[in-house]
Amino acid sequence: MLRLLLLQVLASCLWLGHSEVVTSFEDCHQFFYERATPSDALHPKKLARICQRYSNSYHYATLYDRDRRIPVYSAYIYGTGSGKKPHTPWFVEPQLINETYLKDMDTESSIEKKYKITAQQIGESQAINQDYNNLQDLNRGHLSPSGHQSGNNSKTATFTLTNIVPQNSTLNKGAWNDYETKTMAEKTEDCKTTYVITGAVPGNTNIPNNRVNVPSHIWSAACCLVNKKRRKAWAVIAENDKNEVENLSLGDLEARLTELYKGKRVTLFSKACPRKEAPYP
């Protein structure tokens, strides 16, 4: 009996160590260059660390603000391989509702049936589909976009509301889309591996139902490994009410975010990533 009890305890511990909502990003550290995560200055009062899991695999990592119901940032490795943009229902995170629920992201309807709960109960811990209905001048903006992922499963995994912020629709379809599709392709031409962190600065307004925060700024930073010795980095930021993207060095973005986060020093990548732009051949 004692042996059986010990085995049950061990199995429980192993399960908890591989849950999707985690106490650290250790389970999905591969999405952070040299395992260095952004500084605590970005941390909201009530946060959740999510190793975004779909089809039994991790695809990127997200720091989520439970109170504002938006992601603070998503970290991923840039890729543009095979796979088409999926036509999929939107997912939510079961373990934000209850840590004993499924590890993989799932649809609201599936969760409602499995656990006999309502959409409103799901919405107590995160954004739900109803929050994004009937928005004006805003739409669902990905932090980890499907176009930066390789393979059908990885692309599908970006369609979770824990990876979405209310983004100005003109910006999302215009200057920000140009950055995601054109600028990133140009800047990564000589990169073997590119680590990306894309985030949102909380704003002072919410969408009409007053549940989900509308970010004041959207930003993104990349650290590119050209070879064993050479690194390069770049960054952008956009006000979430204009169709403009400002190009910055990594160091300049960190300084700007430090100001936006009330003077708490922000760092995004390890020291190995260059903070200032340098001339590249």
Coordinates of C-alpha atoms in Angstrom, one line a residue, residues 12-277:
S12 CA 1.5 13.5 -9.7
C13 CA 4.7 15.4 -9.3
L14 CA 5.8 14.4 -12.8
W15 CA 2.5 15.5 -14.2
L16 CA 2.7 18.9 -12.5
G17 CA 6.2 19.4 -13.8
H18 CA 4.9 19.1 -17.4
S19 CA 1.7 21.2 -17.1
E20 CA 1.1 23.9 -19.6
V21 CA 0.5 26.7 -17.1
V22 CA 3.9 26.6 -15.4
T23 CA 5.8 28.3 -12.5
S24 CA 8.8 28.9 -14.8
F25 CA 9.5 28.6 -18.5
E26 CA 11.8 25.7 -18.0
D27 CA 9.6 23.3 -19.9
C28 CA 9.7 25.6 -23.0
H29 CA 13.1 27.3 -22.5
Q30 CA 14.0 26.6 -26.1
F31 CA 12.1 29.7 -27.2
F32 CA 14.3 32.0 -25.2
Y33 CA 17.9 32.7 -26.4
E34 CA 20.3 31.3 -23.9
R35 CA 17.3 30.6 -21.7
A36 CA 17.2 34.3 -20.8
T37 CA 13.6 35.5 -20.2
P38 CA 12.6 39.2 -20.2
S39 CA 13.1 41.1 -16.9
D40 CA 10.5 41.1 -14.2
A41 CA 9.7 44.8 -15.0
L42 CA 7.1 43.5 -17.5
H43 CA 5.4 41.3 -14.9
P44 CA 1.7 42.2 -14.1
K45 CA 0.3 41.7 -10.6
K46 CA -1.5 38.5 -11.6
L47 CA 0.5 36.6 -14.2
A48 CA 0.5 33.2 -15.8
R49 CA 3.4 31.6 -17.7
I50 CA 2.1 29.4 -20.5
C51 CA 4.1 26.9 -22.5
Q52 CA 1.7 27.0 -25.5
R53 CA 0.9 23.4 -26.2
Y54 CA -1.0 21.9 -29.1
S55 CA -1.1 18.3 -30.4
N56 CA 1.1 17.2 -27.5
S57 CA 4.0 19.6 -28.4
Y58 CA 5.1 23.1 -27.3
H59 CA 5.2 25.7 -30.0
Y60 CA 6.0 29.0 -28.2
A61 CA 5.8 30.6 -24.8
T62 CA 3.5 33.3 -23.4
L63 CA 3.4 35.5 -20.3
Y64 CA -0.2 36.2 -19.7
D65 CA -1.9 39.0 -17.7
R66 CA -4.9 37.3 -15.9
D67 CA -6.4 40.6 -14.8
R68 CA -6.3 42.5 -18.1
R69 CA -6.9 39.3 -20.1
I70 CA -4.2 39.9 -22.6
P71 CA -0.7 38.4 -23.2
V72 CA 2.2 40.5 -22.0
Y73 CA 4.4 38.9 -24.6
S74 CA 4.9 35.7 -26.7
A75 CA 8.4 34.3 -27.4
Y76 CA 9.1 32.1 -30.3
I77 CA 11.6 31.0 -32.9
Y78 CA 11.0 32.6 -36.3
G79 CA 10.2 30.2 -39.1
T80 CA 8.4 30.3 -42.5
G81 CA 8.4 26.7 -43.6
S82 CA 5.6 24.5 -44.9
G83 CA 2.0 24.8 -43.8
K84 CA -0.9 26.9 -44.7
K85 CA -2.7 29.5 -42.6
P86 CA -5.3 27.3 -40.8
H87 CA -9.0 27.8 -40.7
T88 CA -9.5 26.9 -37.1
P89 CA -11.8 27.8 -34.2
W90 CA -10.2 29.9 -31.5
F91 CA -8.7 28.2 -28.6
V92 CA -8.5 29.0 -24.9
E93 CA -6.3 27.7 -22.1
P94 CA -7.9 25.0 -19.9
Q95 CA -5.3 25.2 -17.2
L96 CA -6.0 28.9 -16.6
I97 CA -9.5 27.7 -15.5
N98 CA -8.2 24.8 -13.3
E99 CA -4.7 23.4 -13.1
T100 CA -6.0 19.8 -13.3
Y101 CA -7.6 20.4 -16.7
L102 CA -6.1 19.4 -20.0
K103 CA -2.6 20.5 -21.0
D104 CA -3.4 21.2 -24.6
M105 CA -5.2 24.3 -25.7
D106 CA -8.9 23.6 -26.5
T107 CA -12.0 25.2 -27.8
E108 CA -14.6 26.7 -25.5
S109 CA -17.3 24.3 -26.6
S110 CA -15.1 21.3 -26.0
I111 CA -14.2 22.5 -22.5
E112 CA -17.8 23.3 -21.7
K113 CA -18.8 19.7 -22.6
K114 CA -15.9 18.0 -20.9
Y115 CA -16.1 19.8 -17.6
K116 CA -19.8 20.9 -17.5
I117 CA -19.0 24.6 -17.2
T118 CA -20.2 27.7 -19.0
A119 CA -18.4 30.2 -21.2
Q120 CA -18.8 32.7 -18.5
Q121 CA -16.9 30.5 -16.1
I122 CA -14.1 30.1 -18.7
G123 CA -14.1 33.9 -19.0
E124 CA -13.3 34.4 -15.3
S125 CA -9.7 33.5 -16.0
Q126 CA -9.1 34.7 -19.6
A127 CA -10.6 36.3 -22.7
I128 CA -13.2 34.4 -24.5
N129 CA -14.7 34.6 -28.0
Q130 CA -17.6 36.7 -26.9
D131 CA -15.2 39.5 -25.8
Y132 CA -14.1 40.0 -29.4
N133 CA -17.5 40.2 -31.0
N134 CA -18.7 43.5 -32.6
L135 CA -15.4 45.4 -32.1
Q136 CA -15.0 48.7 -33.9
D137 CA -11.6 49.7 -35.3
L138 CA -10.0 46.8 -33.5
N139 CA -9.4 43.2 -34.3
R140 CA -7.6 40.1 -33.0
G141 CA -3.8 40.8 -33.2
H142 CA -1.4 37.9 -32.9
L143 CA 1.7 38.3 -30.9
S144 CA 3.1 35.0 -32.2
P145 CA 1.7 35.1 -35.8
S146 CA 0.9 32.0 -37.8
G147 CA 3.1 33.4 -40.6
H148 CA 6.2 33.1 -38.4
Q149 CA 5.6 29.4 -37.7
S150 CA 6.6 26.3 -39.6
G151 CA 4.2 23.4 -40.1
N152 CA 0.4 23.1 -39.7
N153 CA 0.4 22.3 -36.0
S154 CA 2.6 25.3 -35.1
K155 CA 0.5 27.7 -37.2
T156 CA -2.7 26.3 -35.6
A157 CA -1.3 26.8 -32.1
T158 CA -1.1 30.6 -32.7
F159 CA -4.9 30.8 -32.7
T160 CA -5.5 30.9 -29.0
L161 CA -6.9 33.9 -27.3
T162 CA -4.0 33.8 -24.8
N163 CA -1.8 34.9 -27.8
I164 CA -4.2 37.7 -28.9
V165 CA -4.6 41.4 -28.1
P166 CA -7.1 44.0 -29.3
Q167 CA -5.1 45.6 -32.1
N168 CA -6.0 48.6 -34.2
S169 CA -7.4 47.0 -37.3
T170 CA -5.7 49.4 -39.8
L171 CA -2.3 48.9 -38.1
N172 CA -2.8 45.1 -38.0
K173 CA -3.6 44.9 -41.7
G174 CA -1.2 47.7 -42.7
A175 CA 2.2 48.7 -41.3
W176 CA 2.4 45.9 -38.7
N177 CA 1.6 43.3 -41.4
D178 CA 4.3 44.8 -43.6
Y179 CA 6.8 44.3 -40.8
E180 CA 5.7 40.7 -40.1
T181 CA 5.7 39.6 -43.8
K182 CA 8.3 41.8 -45.6
T183 CA 10.7 43.3 -43.1
M184 CA 11.2 40.1 -41.1
A185 CA 11.9 38.2 -44.3
E186 CA 14.5 40.7 -45.4
K187 CA 16.2 41.0 -42.0
T188 CA 16.4 37.2 -41.4
E189 CA 17.9 36.2 -44.8
D190 CA 21.4 35.5 -43.3
C191 CA 20.1 34.2 -40.0
K192 CA 20.5 30.5 -39.0
T193 CA 18.2 31.0 -36.0
T194 CA 16.1 34.0 -35.0
Y195 CA 14.6 34.4 -31.5
V196 CA 11.6 36.7 -31.3
I197 CA 9.7 38.3 -28.4
T198 CA 6.6 40.3 -29.3
G199 CA 4.6 42.1 -26.7
A200 CA 1.9 44.6 -25.8
V201 CA 2.0 47.5 -23.3
P202 CA -1.2 47.7 -21.3
G203 CA -3.3 50.8 -22.1
N204 CA -5.8 52.9 -20.1
T205 CA -9.0 51.6 -21.9
N206 CA -10.8 48.3 -22.3
I207 CA -12.9 47.0 -25.1
P208 CA -16.7 47.8 -24.7
N209 CA -17.6 45.0 -22.3
N210 CA -14.8 46.3 -20.0
R211 CA -13.2 42.9 -19.6
V212 CA -10.2 43.0 -22.0
N213 CA -7.5 45.7 -22.0
V214 CA -6.6 47.6 -25.2
P215 CA -2.8 48.0 -25.3
S216 CA -1.3 51.4 -25.8
H217 CA 1.6 50.0 -27.8
I218 CA 2.6 46.8 -29.7
W219 CA 6.3 46.0 -29.9
S220 CA 8.6 43.2 -31.2
A221 CA 12.3 42.4 -30.8
A222 CA 14.5 39.8 -32.6
C223 CA 18.0 38.4 -31.9
C224 CA 19.5 36.6 -34.9
L225 CA 22.3 34.1 -34.8
V226 CA 24.2 34.5 -38.1
N227 CA 27.0 32.1 -37.1
K228 CA 28.8 31.0 -33.9
K229 CA 30.4 34.4 -33.4
R230 CA 28.1 36.9 -35.0
R231 CA 24.8 38.1 -33.6
K232 CA 22.5 40.9 -34.8
A233 CA 19.3 42.3 -33.3
W234 CA 16.5 44.7 -34.2
A235 CA 13.2 46.0 -32.8
V236 CA 10.1 47.9 -33.6
I237 CA 7.3 49.6 -31.7
A238 CA 3.9 50.9 -32.8
E239 CA 1.3 53.0 -31.0
N240 CA -2.0 51.1 -31.1
D241 CA -4.0 53.9 -32.6
K242 CA -1.8 54.7 -35.6
N243 CA -0.8 52.9 -38.8
E244 CA 3.0 53.4 -38.2
V245 CA 5.8 51.2 -37.1
E246 CA 9.0 52.7 -35.7
N247 CA 12.3 50.9 -36.3
L248 CA 14.6 50.8 -33.3
S249 CA 17.7 49.1 -32.0
L250 CA 17.2 46.5 -29.3
G251 CA 18.7 48.8 -26.7
D252 CA 16.4 51.7 -27.8
L253 CA 13.3 49.5 -27.5
E254 CA 14.4 48.4 -24.0
A255 CA 14.9 52.0 -23.0
R256 CA 11.5 52.9 -24.4
L257 CA 9.8 50.1 -22.6
T258 CA 11.6 51.1 -19.4
E259 CA 9.9 54.5 -19.7
L260 CA 6.5 53.0 -20.5
Y261 CA 6.8 50.7 -17.5
K262 CA 7.4 53.6 -15.2
G263 CA 11.2 53.4 -14.9
K264 CA 11.5 49.7 -14.1
R265 CA 14.5 48.5 -16.2
V266 CA 13.4 46.3 -19.1
T267 CA 15.7 43.8 -20.7
L268 CA 14.4 41.4 -23.3
F269 CA 17.3 39.1 -24.4
S270 CA 20.6 37.9 -22.9
K271 CA 23.7 40.2 -23.0
A272 CA 25.0 38.3 -26.1
C273 CA 22.5 40.1 -28.3
P274 CA 23.8 43.5 -29.5
R275 CA 21.9 46.5 -28.1
K276 CA 23.1 49.1 -30.7
E277 CA 22.8 48.8 -34.4

